[in-house]
Amino acid sequence: MEKIQKSKDGARAKLRAHFLANIGRVMNSEELRAVAGISEWARRIRELRDNEGYLILTHNDRSELKPGEYLLEIAKPQPAFDRAISKETRAFVLDRNGFTCQMCGAVAGEPHPYDSVRKTRLHIGHIIDKSMGGKDEPSNLRAICSVCNEGASNLTLTRPEQLKLLTQLRRATSTDQLAALRWLIAKFPTQASSELDIKLKESNSAA
Ligand SMILES: [Zn+2]
């Protein structure tokens, strides 16, 4: 039993060292299988990602990666707090935030607005940092994409002011305005229907 455990840890350690020695280089499954020396190499990679927090990217994260290709771009693992939050809390927060990054508005699974070759992957972030006494509670958590989480787009990502937002919307094409309308109706179905009721009454009484 102990021997099996050792070979598992050994394969994971070999993969970890290999990824860290090849930051920024795309590697395929043959190479990684050979490095690990075991058939369950892919599971060890998942452990590096899920348990240790290494941001190992695949074709699910990047459209330019082919299935079976892996890429580690930054050596620093994700902070442990993101992984310490329960699955239920994570699901609750993602659902409450509409699977949308609360900093830049990127939607999970869609190309990222500031880095269109990346598919948006969402993490759970703290509103008040844990170091400042913030808790792991849903009220202190929000969905945040990996681009914002890495701080790559901090400067561009203040929340738009209402006036600016409406100006942008007025200047947009009808197709984009209608897309915004559909998104708003999906987000605020009750409010949308009561607004619509008021509008219809107004136009009926005017006629
Ligand atoms: Zn974002």
mmCIF file with all atom_site columns, N, CA and C in Angstrom, residues 48-83:
data_model
loop_
_atom_site.group_PDB
_atom_site.id
_atom_site.type_symbol
_atom_site.label_atom_id
_atom_site.label_alt_id
_atom_site.label_comp_id
_atom_site.label_asym_id
_atom_site.label_entity_id
_atom_site.label_seq_id
_atom_site.pdbx_PDB_ins_code
_atom_site.Cartn_x
_atom_site.Cartn_y
_atom_site.Cartn_z
_atom_site.occupancy
_atom_site.B_iso_or_equiv
_atom_site.pdbx_formal_charge
_atom_site.auth_seq_id
_atom_site.auth_comp_id
_atom_site.auth_asym_id
_atom_site.auth_atom_id
_atom_site.pdbx_PDB_model_num
ATOM 1   N N  . LEU A 1 48 ? -2.512  18.292 -9.328  1.00 0.00 ? 48 LEU A N  1
ATOM 2   C CA . LEU A 1 48 ? -1.666  19.495 -9.278  1.00 0.00 ? 48 LEU A CA 1
ATOM 3   C C  . LEU A 1 48 ? -2.538  20.734 -9.413  1.00 0.00 ? 48 LEU A C  1
ATOM 4   N N  . ARG A 1 49 ? -3.546  20.607 -10.245 1.00 0.00 ? 49 ARG A N  1
ATOM 5   C CA . ARG A 1 49 ? -4.427  21.740 -10.496 1.00 0.00 ? 49 ARG A CA 1
ATOM 6   C C  . ARG A 1 49 ? -5.415  21.938 -9.342  1.00 0.00 ? 49 ARG A C  1
ATOM 7   N N  . ASP A 1 50 ? -6.137  20.861 -8.995  1.00 0.00 ? 50 ASP A N  1
ATOM 8   C CA . ASP A 1 50 ? -7.231  21.002 -8.022  1.00 0.00 ? 50 ASP A CA 1
ATOM 9   C C  . ASP A 1 50 ? -6.732  21.036 -6.573  1.00 0.00 ? 50 ASP A C  1
ATOM 10  N N  . ASN A 1 51 ? -5.738  20.219 -6.245  1.00 0.00 ? 51 ASN A N  1
ATOM 11  C CA . ASN A 1 51 ? -5.295  20.159 -4.849  1.00 0.00 ? 51 ASN A CA 1
ATOM 12  C C  . ASN A 1 51 ? -4.176  21.152 -4.553  1.00 0.00 ? 51 ASN A C  1
ATOM 13  N N  . GLU A 1 52 ? -3.311  21.356 -5.536  1.00 0.00 ? 52 GLU A N  1
ATOM 14  C CA . GLU A 1 52 ? -2.164  22.230 -5.266  1.00 0.00 ? 52 GLU A CA 1
ATOM 15  C C  . GLU A 1 52 ? -2.346  23.626 -5.847  1.00 0.00 ? 52 GLU A C  1
ATOM 16  N N  . GLY A 1 53 ? -3.329  23.779 -6.714  1.00 0.00 ? 53 GLY A N  1
ATOM 17  C CA . GLY A 1 53 ? -3.671  25.115 -7.197  1.00 0.00 ? 53 GLY A CA 1
ATOM 18  C C  . GLY A 1 53 ? -2.851  25.620 -8.376  1.00 0.00 ? 53 GLY A C  1
ATOM 19  N N  . TYR A 1 54 ? -2.084  24.729 -9.032  1.00 0.00 ? 54 TYR A N  1
ATOM 20  C CA . TYR A 1 54 ? -1.330  25.192 -10.203 1.00 0.00 ? 54 TYR A CA 1
ATOM 21  C C  . TYR A 1 54 ? -2.294  25.460 -11.358 1.00 0.00 ? 54 TYR A C  1
ATOM 22  N N  . LEU A 1 55 ? -2.101  26.584 -12.026 1.00 0.00 ? 55 LEU A N  1
ATOM 23  C CA . LEU A 1 55 ? -3.002  26.964 -13.130 1.00 0.00 ? 55 LEU A CA 1
ATOM 24  C C  . LEU A 1 55 ? -2.540  26.280 -14.417 1.00 0.00 ? 55 LEU A C  1
ATOM 25  N N  . ILE A 1 56 ? -2.745  24.973 -14.476 1.00 0.00 ? 56 ILE A N  1
ATOM 26  C CA . ILE A 1 56 ? -2.363  24.224 -15.681 1.00 0.00 ? 56 ILE A CA 1
ATOM 27  C C  . ILE A 1 56 ? -3.529  24.315 -16.666 1.00 0.00 ? 56 ILE A C  1
ATOM 28  N N  . LEU A 1 57 ? -3.242  24.910 -17.818 1.00 0.00 ? 57 LEU A N  1
ATOM 29  C CA . LEU A 1 57 ? -4.303  25.191 -18.786 1.00 0.00 ? 57 LEU A CA 1
ATOM 30  C C  . LEU A 1 57 ? -4.428  24.064 -19.806 1.00 0.00 ? 57 LEU A C  1
ATOM 31  N N  . THR A 1 58 ? -5.659  23.844 -20.285 1.00 0.00 ? 58 THR A N  1
ATOM 32  C CA . THR A 1 58 ? -5.915  22.857 -21.344 1.00 0.00 ? 58 THR A CA 1
ATOM 33  C C  . THR A 1 58 ? -6.769  23.538 -22.422 1.00 0.00 ? 58 THR A C  1
ATOM 34  N N  . HIS A 1 59 ? -7.218  22.740 -23.395 1.00 0.00 ? 59 HIS A N  1
ATOM 35  C CA . HIS A 1 59 ? -8.065  23.301 -24.451 1.00 0.00 ? 59 HIS A CA 1
ATOM 36  C C  . HIS A 1 59 ? -9.384  23.848 -23.904 1.00 0.00 ? 59 HIS A C  1
ATOM 37  N N  . ASN A 1 60 ? -9.754  23.429 -22.701 1.00 0.00 ? 60 ASN A N  1
ATOM 38  C CA . ASN A 1 60 ? -10.961 23.988 -22.082 1.00 0.00 ? 60 ASN A CA 1
ATOM 39  C C  . ASN A 1 60 ? -10.762 25.430 -21.646 1.00 0.00 ? 60 ASN A C  1
ATOM 40  N N  . ASP A 1 61 ? -9.486  25.809 -21.432 1.00 0.00 ? 61 ASP A N  1
ATOM 41  C CA . ASP A 1 61 ? -9.202  27.176 -20.990 1.00 0.00 ? 61 ASP A CA 1
ATOM 42  C C  . ASP A 1 61 ? -8.767  28.064 -22.132 1.00 0.00 ? 61 ASP A C  1
ATOM 43  N N  . ARG A 1 62 ? -8.099  27.476 -23.118 1.00 0.00 ? 62 ARG A N  1
ATOM 44  C CA . ARG A 1 62 ? -7.505  28.244 -24.205 1.00 0.00 ? 62 ARG A CA 1
ATOM 45  C C  . ARG A 1 62 ? -7.882  27.632 -25.533 1.00 0.00 ? 62 ARG A C  1
ATOM 46  N N  . SER A 1 63 ? -8.448  28.448 -26.400 1.00 0.00 ? 63 SER A N  1
ATOM 47  C CA . SER A 1 63 ? -8.880  27.889 -27.681 1.00 0.00 ? 63 SER A CA 1
ATOM 48  C C  . SER A 1 63 ? -7.700  27.470 -28.552 1.00 0.00 ? 63 SER A C  1
ATOM 49  N N  . GLU A 1 64 ? -6.511  28.072 -28.341 1.00 0.00 ? 64 GLU A N  1
ATOM 50  C CA . GLU A 1 64 ? -5.383  27.686 -29.195 1.00 0.00 ? 64 GLU A CA 1
ATOM 51  C C  . GLU A 1 64 ? -4.722  26.385 -28.756 1.00 0.00 ? 64 GLU A C  1
ATOM 52  N N  . LEU A 1 65 ? -5.101  25.853 -27.608 1.00 0.00 ? 65 LEU A N  1
ATOM 53  C CA . LEU A 1 65 ? -4.556  24.563 -27.190 1.00 0.00 ? 65 LEU A CA 1
ATOM 54  C C  . LEU A 1 65 ? -5.416  23.448 -27.776 1.00 0.00 ? 65 LEU A C  1
ATOM 55  N N  . LYS A 1 66 ? -4.741  22.385 -28.262 1.00 0.00 ? 66 LYS A N  1
ATOM 56  C CA . LYS A 1 66 ? -5.480  21.227 -28.781 1.00 0.00 ? 66 LYS A CA 1
ATOM 57  C C  . LYS A 1 66 ? -5.784  20.295 -27.618 1.00 0.00 ? 66 LYS A C  1
ATOM 58  N N  . PRO A 1 67 ? -6.810  19.430 -27.795 1.00 0.00 ? 67 PRO A N  1
ATOM 59  C CA . PRO A 1 67 ? -7.043  18.436 -26.746 1.00 0.00 ? 67 PRO A CA 1
ATOM 60  C C  . PRO A 1 67 ? -5.764  17.638 -26.503 1.00 0.00 ? 67 PRO A C  1
ATOM 61  N N  . GLY A 1 68 ? -5.442  17.392 -25.253 1.00 0.00 ? 68 GLY A N  1
ATOM 62  C CA . GLY A 1 68 ? -4.219  16.645 -24.925 1.00 0.00 ? 68 GLY A CA 1
ATOM 63  C C  . GLY A 1 68 ? -3.010  17.536 -24.723 1.00 0.00 ? 68 GLY A C  1
ATOM 64  N N  . GLU A 1 69 ? -3.171  18.836 -24.934 1.00 0.00 ? 69 GLU A N  1
ATOM 65  C CA . GLU A 1 69 ? -2.054  19.753 -24.699 1.00 0.00 ? 69 GLU A CA 1
ATOM 66  C C  . GLU A 1 69 ? -2.230  20.463 -23.355 1.00 0.00 ? 69 GLU A C  1
ATOM 67  N N  . TYR A 1 70 ? -1.103  20.720 -22.719 1.00 0.00 ? 70 TYR A N  1
ATOM 68  C CA . TYR A 1 70 ? -1.120  21.340 -21.387 1.00 0.00 ? 70 TYR A CA 1
ATOM 69  C C  . TYR A 1 70 ? -0.124  22.486 -21.343 1.00 0.00 ? 70 TYR A C  1
ATOM 70  N N  . LEU A 1 71 ? -0.471  23.488 -20.561 1.00 0.00 ? 71 LEU A N  1
ATOM 71  C CA . LEU A 1 71 ? 0.400   24.654 -20.467 1.00 0.00 ? 71 LEU A CA 1
ATOM 72  C C  . LEU A 1 71 ? 0.327   25.248 -19.061 1.00 0.00 ? 71 LEU A C  1
ATOM 73  N N  . LEU A 1 72 ? 1.498   25.439 -18.460 1.00 0.00 ? 72 LEU A N  1
ATOM 74  C CA . LEU A 1 72 ? 1.567   26.179 -17.196 1.00 0.00 ? 72 LEU A CA 1
ATOM 75  C C  . LEU A 1 72 ? 2.238   27.513 -17.508 1.00 0.00 ? 72 LEU A C  1
ATOM 76  N N  . GLU A 1 73 ? 1.506   28.590 -17.289 1.00 0.00 ? 73 GLU A N  1
ATOM 77  C CA . GLU A 1 73 ? 2.045   29.909 -17.656 1.00 0.00 ? 73 GLU A CA 1
ATOM 78  C C  . GLU A 1 73 ? 2.711   30.633 -16.501 1.00 0.00 ? 73 GLU A C  1
ATOM 79  N N  . ILE A 1 74 ? 2.177   30.430 -15.309 1.00 0.00 ? 74 ILE A N  1
ATOM 80  C CA . ILE A 1 74 ? 2.777   31.105 -14.147 1.00 0.00 ? 74 ILE A CA 1
ATOM 81  C C  . ILE A 1 74 ? 3.085   30.060 -13.071 1.00 0.00 ? 74 ILE A C  1
ATOM 82  N N  . ALA A 1 75 ? 4.224   30.261 -12.415 1.00 0.00 ? 75 ALA A N  1
ATOM 83  C CA . ALA A 1 75 ? 4.700   29.260 -11.449 1.00 0.00 ? 75 ALA A CA 1
ATOM 84  C C  . ALA A 1 75 ? 3.890   29.274 -10.154 1.00 0.00 ? 75 ALA A C  1
ATOM 85  N N  . LYS A 1 76 ? 3.301   30.438 -9.845  1.00 0.00 ? 76 LYS A N  1
ATOM 86  C CA . LYS A 1 76 ? 2.657   30.600 -8.549  1.00 0.00 ? 76 LYS A CA 1
ATOM 87  C C  . LYS A 1 76 ? 1.303   29.885 -8.499  1.00 0.00 ? 76 LYS A C  1
ATOM 88  N N  . PRO A 1 77 ? 1.118   28.954 -7.555  1.00 0.00 ? 77 PRO A N  1
ATOM 89  C CA . PRO A 1 77 ? -0.196  28.313 -7.445  1.00 0.00 ? 77 PRO A CA 1
ATOM 90  C C  . PRO A 1 77 ? -1.253  29.306 -6.964  1.00 0.00 ? 77 PRO A C  1
ATOM 91  N N  . GLN A 1 78 ? -2.506  28.972 -7.247  1.00 0.00 ? 78 GLN A N  1
ATOM 92  C CA . GLN A 1 78 ? -3.626  29.762 -6.730  1.00 0.00 ? 78 GLN A CA 1
ATOM 93  C C  . GLN A 1 78 ? -3.610  29.716 -5.210  1.00 0.00 ? 78 GLN A C  1
ATOM 94  N N  . PRO A 1 79 ? -3.988  30.813 -4.554  1.00 0.00 ? 79 PRO A N  1
ATOM 95  C CA . PRO A 1 79 ? -4.017  30.764 -3.085  1.00 0.00 ? 79 PRO A CA 1
ATOM 96  C C  . PRO A 1 79 ? -4.965  29.678 -2.579  1.00 0.00 ? 79 PRO A C  1
ATOM 97  N N  . ALA A 1 80 ? -4.592  29.102 -1.435  1.00 0.00 ? 80 ALA A N  1
ATOM 98  C CA . ALA A 1 80 ? -5.340  27.961 -0.917  1.00 0.00 ? 80 ALA A CA 1
ATOM 99  C C  . ALA A 1 80 ? -6.786  28.295 -0.561  1.00 0.00 ? 80 ALA A C  1
ATOM 100 N N  . PHE A 1 81 ? -7.069  29.560 -0.199  1.00 0.00 ? 81 PHE A N  1
ATOM 101 C CA . PHE A 1 81 ? -8.437  29.858 0.259   1.00 0.00 ? 81 PHE A CA 1
ATOM 102 C C  . PHE A 1 81 ? -9.479  29.568 -0.809  1.00 0.00 ? 81 PHE A C  1
ATOM 103 N N  . ASP A 1 82 ? -9.096  29.786 -2.069  1.00 0.00 ? 82 ASP A N  1
ATOM 104 C CA . ASP A 1 82 ? -10.031 29.537 -3.162  1.00 0.00 ? 82 ASP A CA 1
ATOM 105 C C  . ASP A 1 82 ? -10.446 28.075 -3.179  1.00 0.00 ? 82 ASP A C  1
ATOM 106 N N  . ARG A 1 83 ? -9.506  27.214 -2.790  1.00 0.00 ? 83 ARG A N  1
ATOM 107 C CA . ARG A 1 83 ? -9.776  25.779 -2.840  1.00 0.00 ? 83 ARG A CA 1
ATOM 108 C C  . ARG A 1 83 ? -10.431 25.289 -1.552  1.00 0.00 ? 83 ARG A C  1
#
